[in-house]
């Protein structure tokens, strides 16, 4: 598999992972808008539930992206723009998630 094809495949995988992250993060981790409207700000177990929901995705894609970085570093960053786009995708997913806390 060429570096370009591999980078595109890993980029698509990262987009899917970031999308899963955004869809799984609300399960217990986002503030309930009705409670916030009434002035209720509870933070008892929500951070733990949020963390447990996203942990598998974060761990898998952290390992994948570290391996991808090592591969790109050995091949002189050919296909590195897809890696940079993946970083942007993950930053956008994190921004969406943290905007709802």
Tab-separated table of C-alpha atoms in Angstrom:
chain	number	residue	atom	x	y	z
A	1	UNK	CA	0.000	0.000	0.000
A	2	UNK	CA	1.420	3.383	-0.944
A	3	UNK	CA	1.936	6.161	1.571
A	4	UNK	CA	-0.805	8.257	-0.054
A	5	UNK	CA	-3.372	5.467	0.005
A	6	UNK	CA	-2.434	4.551	3.554
A	7	UNK	CA	-2.714	8.183	4.669
A	8	UNK	CA	-6.133	8.571	3.051
A	9	UNK	CA	-7.358	5.372	4.717
A	10	UNK	CA	-6.068	6.507	8.113
A	11	UNK	CA	-7.613	9.948	7.618
A	12	UNK	CA	-11.006	8.386	6.837
A	13	UNK	CA	-10.632	6.156	9.912
A	14	UNK	CA	-9.905	9.244	12.020
A	15	UNK	CA	-12.985	11.022	10.669
A	16	UNK	CA	-15.081	7.984	11.615
A	17	UNK	CA	-13.426	7.862	15.056
A	18	UNK	CA	-13.987	11.573	15.690
A	19	UNK	CA	-17.625	11.178	14.643
A	20	UNK	CA	-18.031	8.259	17.060
A	21	UNK	CA	-16.421	10.376	19.752
A	22	UNK	CA	-18.919	13.199	19.196
A	23	UNK	CA	-21.866	10.770	19.241
A	24	UNK	CA	-20.711	8.844	22.332
A	25	UNK	CA	-19.590	11.857	24.371
A	26	UNK	CA	-23.147	13.033	25.182
A	27	UNK	CA	-23.956	9.775	26.984
A	28	UNK	CA	-23.877	11.173	30.485
A	29	UNK	CA	-21.215	13.781	29.910
A	30	UNK	CA	-23.016	16.745	28.437
A	31	UNK	CA	-25.015	19.091	30.592
A	32	UNK	CA	-28.785	18.663	30.416
A	33	UNK	CA	-30.078	21.871	28.881
A	34	UNK	CA	-33.304	21.851	30.932
A	35	UNK	CA	-31.298	21.678	34.151
A	36	UNK	CA	-28.971	24.461	33.045
A	37	UNK	CA	-31.973	26.642	32.138
A	38	UNK	CA	-33.261	26.233	35.706
A	39	UNK	CA	-29.859	27.017	37.221
A	40	UNK	CA	-28.981	23.457	38.229
A	41	UNK	CA	-25.280	22.690	37.766
A	42	UNK	CA	-24.591	19.151	38.935
A	43	UNK	CA	-21.180	17.571	38.498
A	44	UNK	CA	-21.395	14.416	40.550
A	45	UNK	CA	-20.630	11.462	38.298
A	46	UNK	CA	-20.942	12.967	34.839
A	47	UNK	CA	-17.198	13.363	34.222
A	48	UNK	CA	-16.606	9.706	35.056
A	49	UNK	CA	-19.444	8.529	32.797
A	50	UNK	CA	-18.160	10.765	29.996
A	51	UNK	CA	-14.631	9.421	30.397
A	52	UNK	CA	-15.734	5.789	30.389
A	53	UNK	CA	-17.773	6.370	27.222
A	54	UNK	CA	-14.950	7.932	25.230
A	55	UNK	CA	-11.983	5.989	26.644
A	56	UNK	CA	-11.983	3.124	24.091
A	57	UNK	CA	-12.136	5.511	21.149
A	58	UNK	CA	-9.434	7.796	22.497
A	59	UNK	CA	-7.076	4.919	23.319
A	60	UNK	CA	-7.505	3.191	19.947
A	61	UNK	CA	-7.017	6.345	17.921
A	62	UNK	CA	-4.150	7.545	20.079
A	63	UNK	CA	-2.292	4.320	19.317
A	64	UNK	CA	-3.226	4.457	15.614
A	65	UNK	CA	-2.121	8.074	15.290
A	66	UNK	CA	1.161	7.544	17.121
A	67	UNK	CA	1.923	4.650	14.762
A	68	UNK	CA	0.905	6.826	11.805
A	69	UNK	CA	3.243	9.583	13.012
A	70	UNK	CA	6.136	7.120	13.266
A	71	UNK	CA	5.428	5.807	9.760
A	72	UNK	CA	5.318	9.333	8.348
A	73	UNK	CA	8.503	10.344	10.158
A	74	UNK	CA	10.385	7.424	8.639
A	75	UNK	CA	9.119	8.213	5.158
A	76	UNK	CA	9.884	11.932	5.335
A	77	UNK	CA	6.313	13.092	5.872
A	78	UNK	CA	4.869	12.049	2.525
A	79	UNK	CA	1.125	12.122	3.062
A	80	UNK	CA	1.574	14.354	6.111
A	81	UNK	CA	-1.169	16.751	5.033
A	82	UNK	CA	-3.755	14.038	5.728
A	83	UNK	CA	-2.250	13.628	9.178
A	84	UNK	CA	-2.590	17.375	9.731
A	85	UNK	CA	-6.199	17.245	8.518
A	86	UNK	CA	-6.846	14.420	10.996
A	87	UNK	CA	-5.477	16.650	13.772
A	88	UNK	CA	-7.905	19.386	12.704
A	89	UNK	CA	-10.804	16.898	12.665
A	90	UNK	CA	-9.993	15.737	16.203
A	91	UNK	CA	-9.627	19.310	17.454
A	92	UNK	CA	-13.043	20.139	15.982
A	93	UNK	CA	-14.578	17.063	17.643
A	94	UNK	CA	-13.068	18.037	21.008
A	95	UNK	CA	-14.285	21.627	20.585
A	96	UNK	CA	-17.813	20.378	19.864
A	97	UNK	CA	-17.686	18.117	22.904
A	98	UNK	CA	-16.331	20.718	25.322
A	99	UNK	CA	-18.803	23.350	24.087
A	100	UNK	CA	-21.565	21.192	25.585
A	101	UNK	CA	-20.070	20.775	29.077
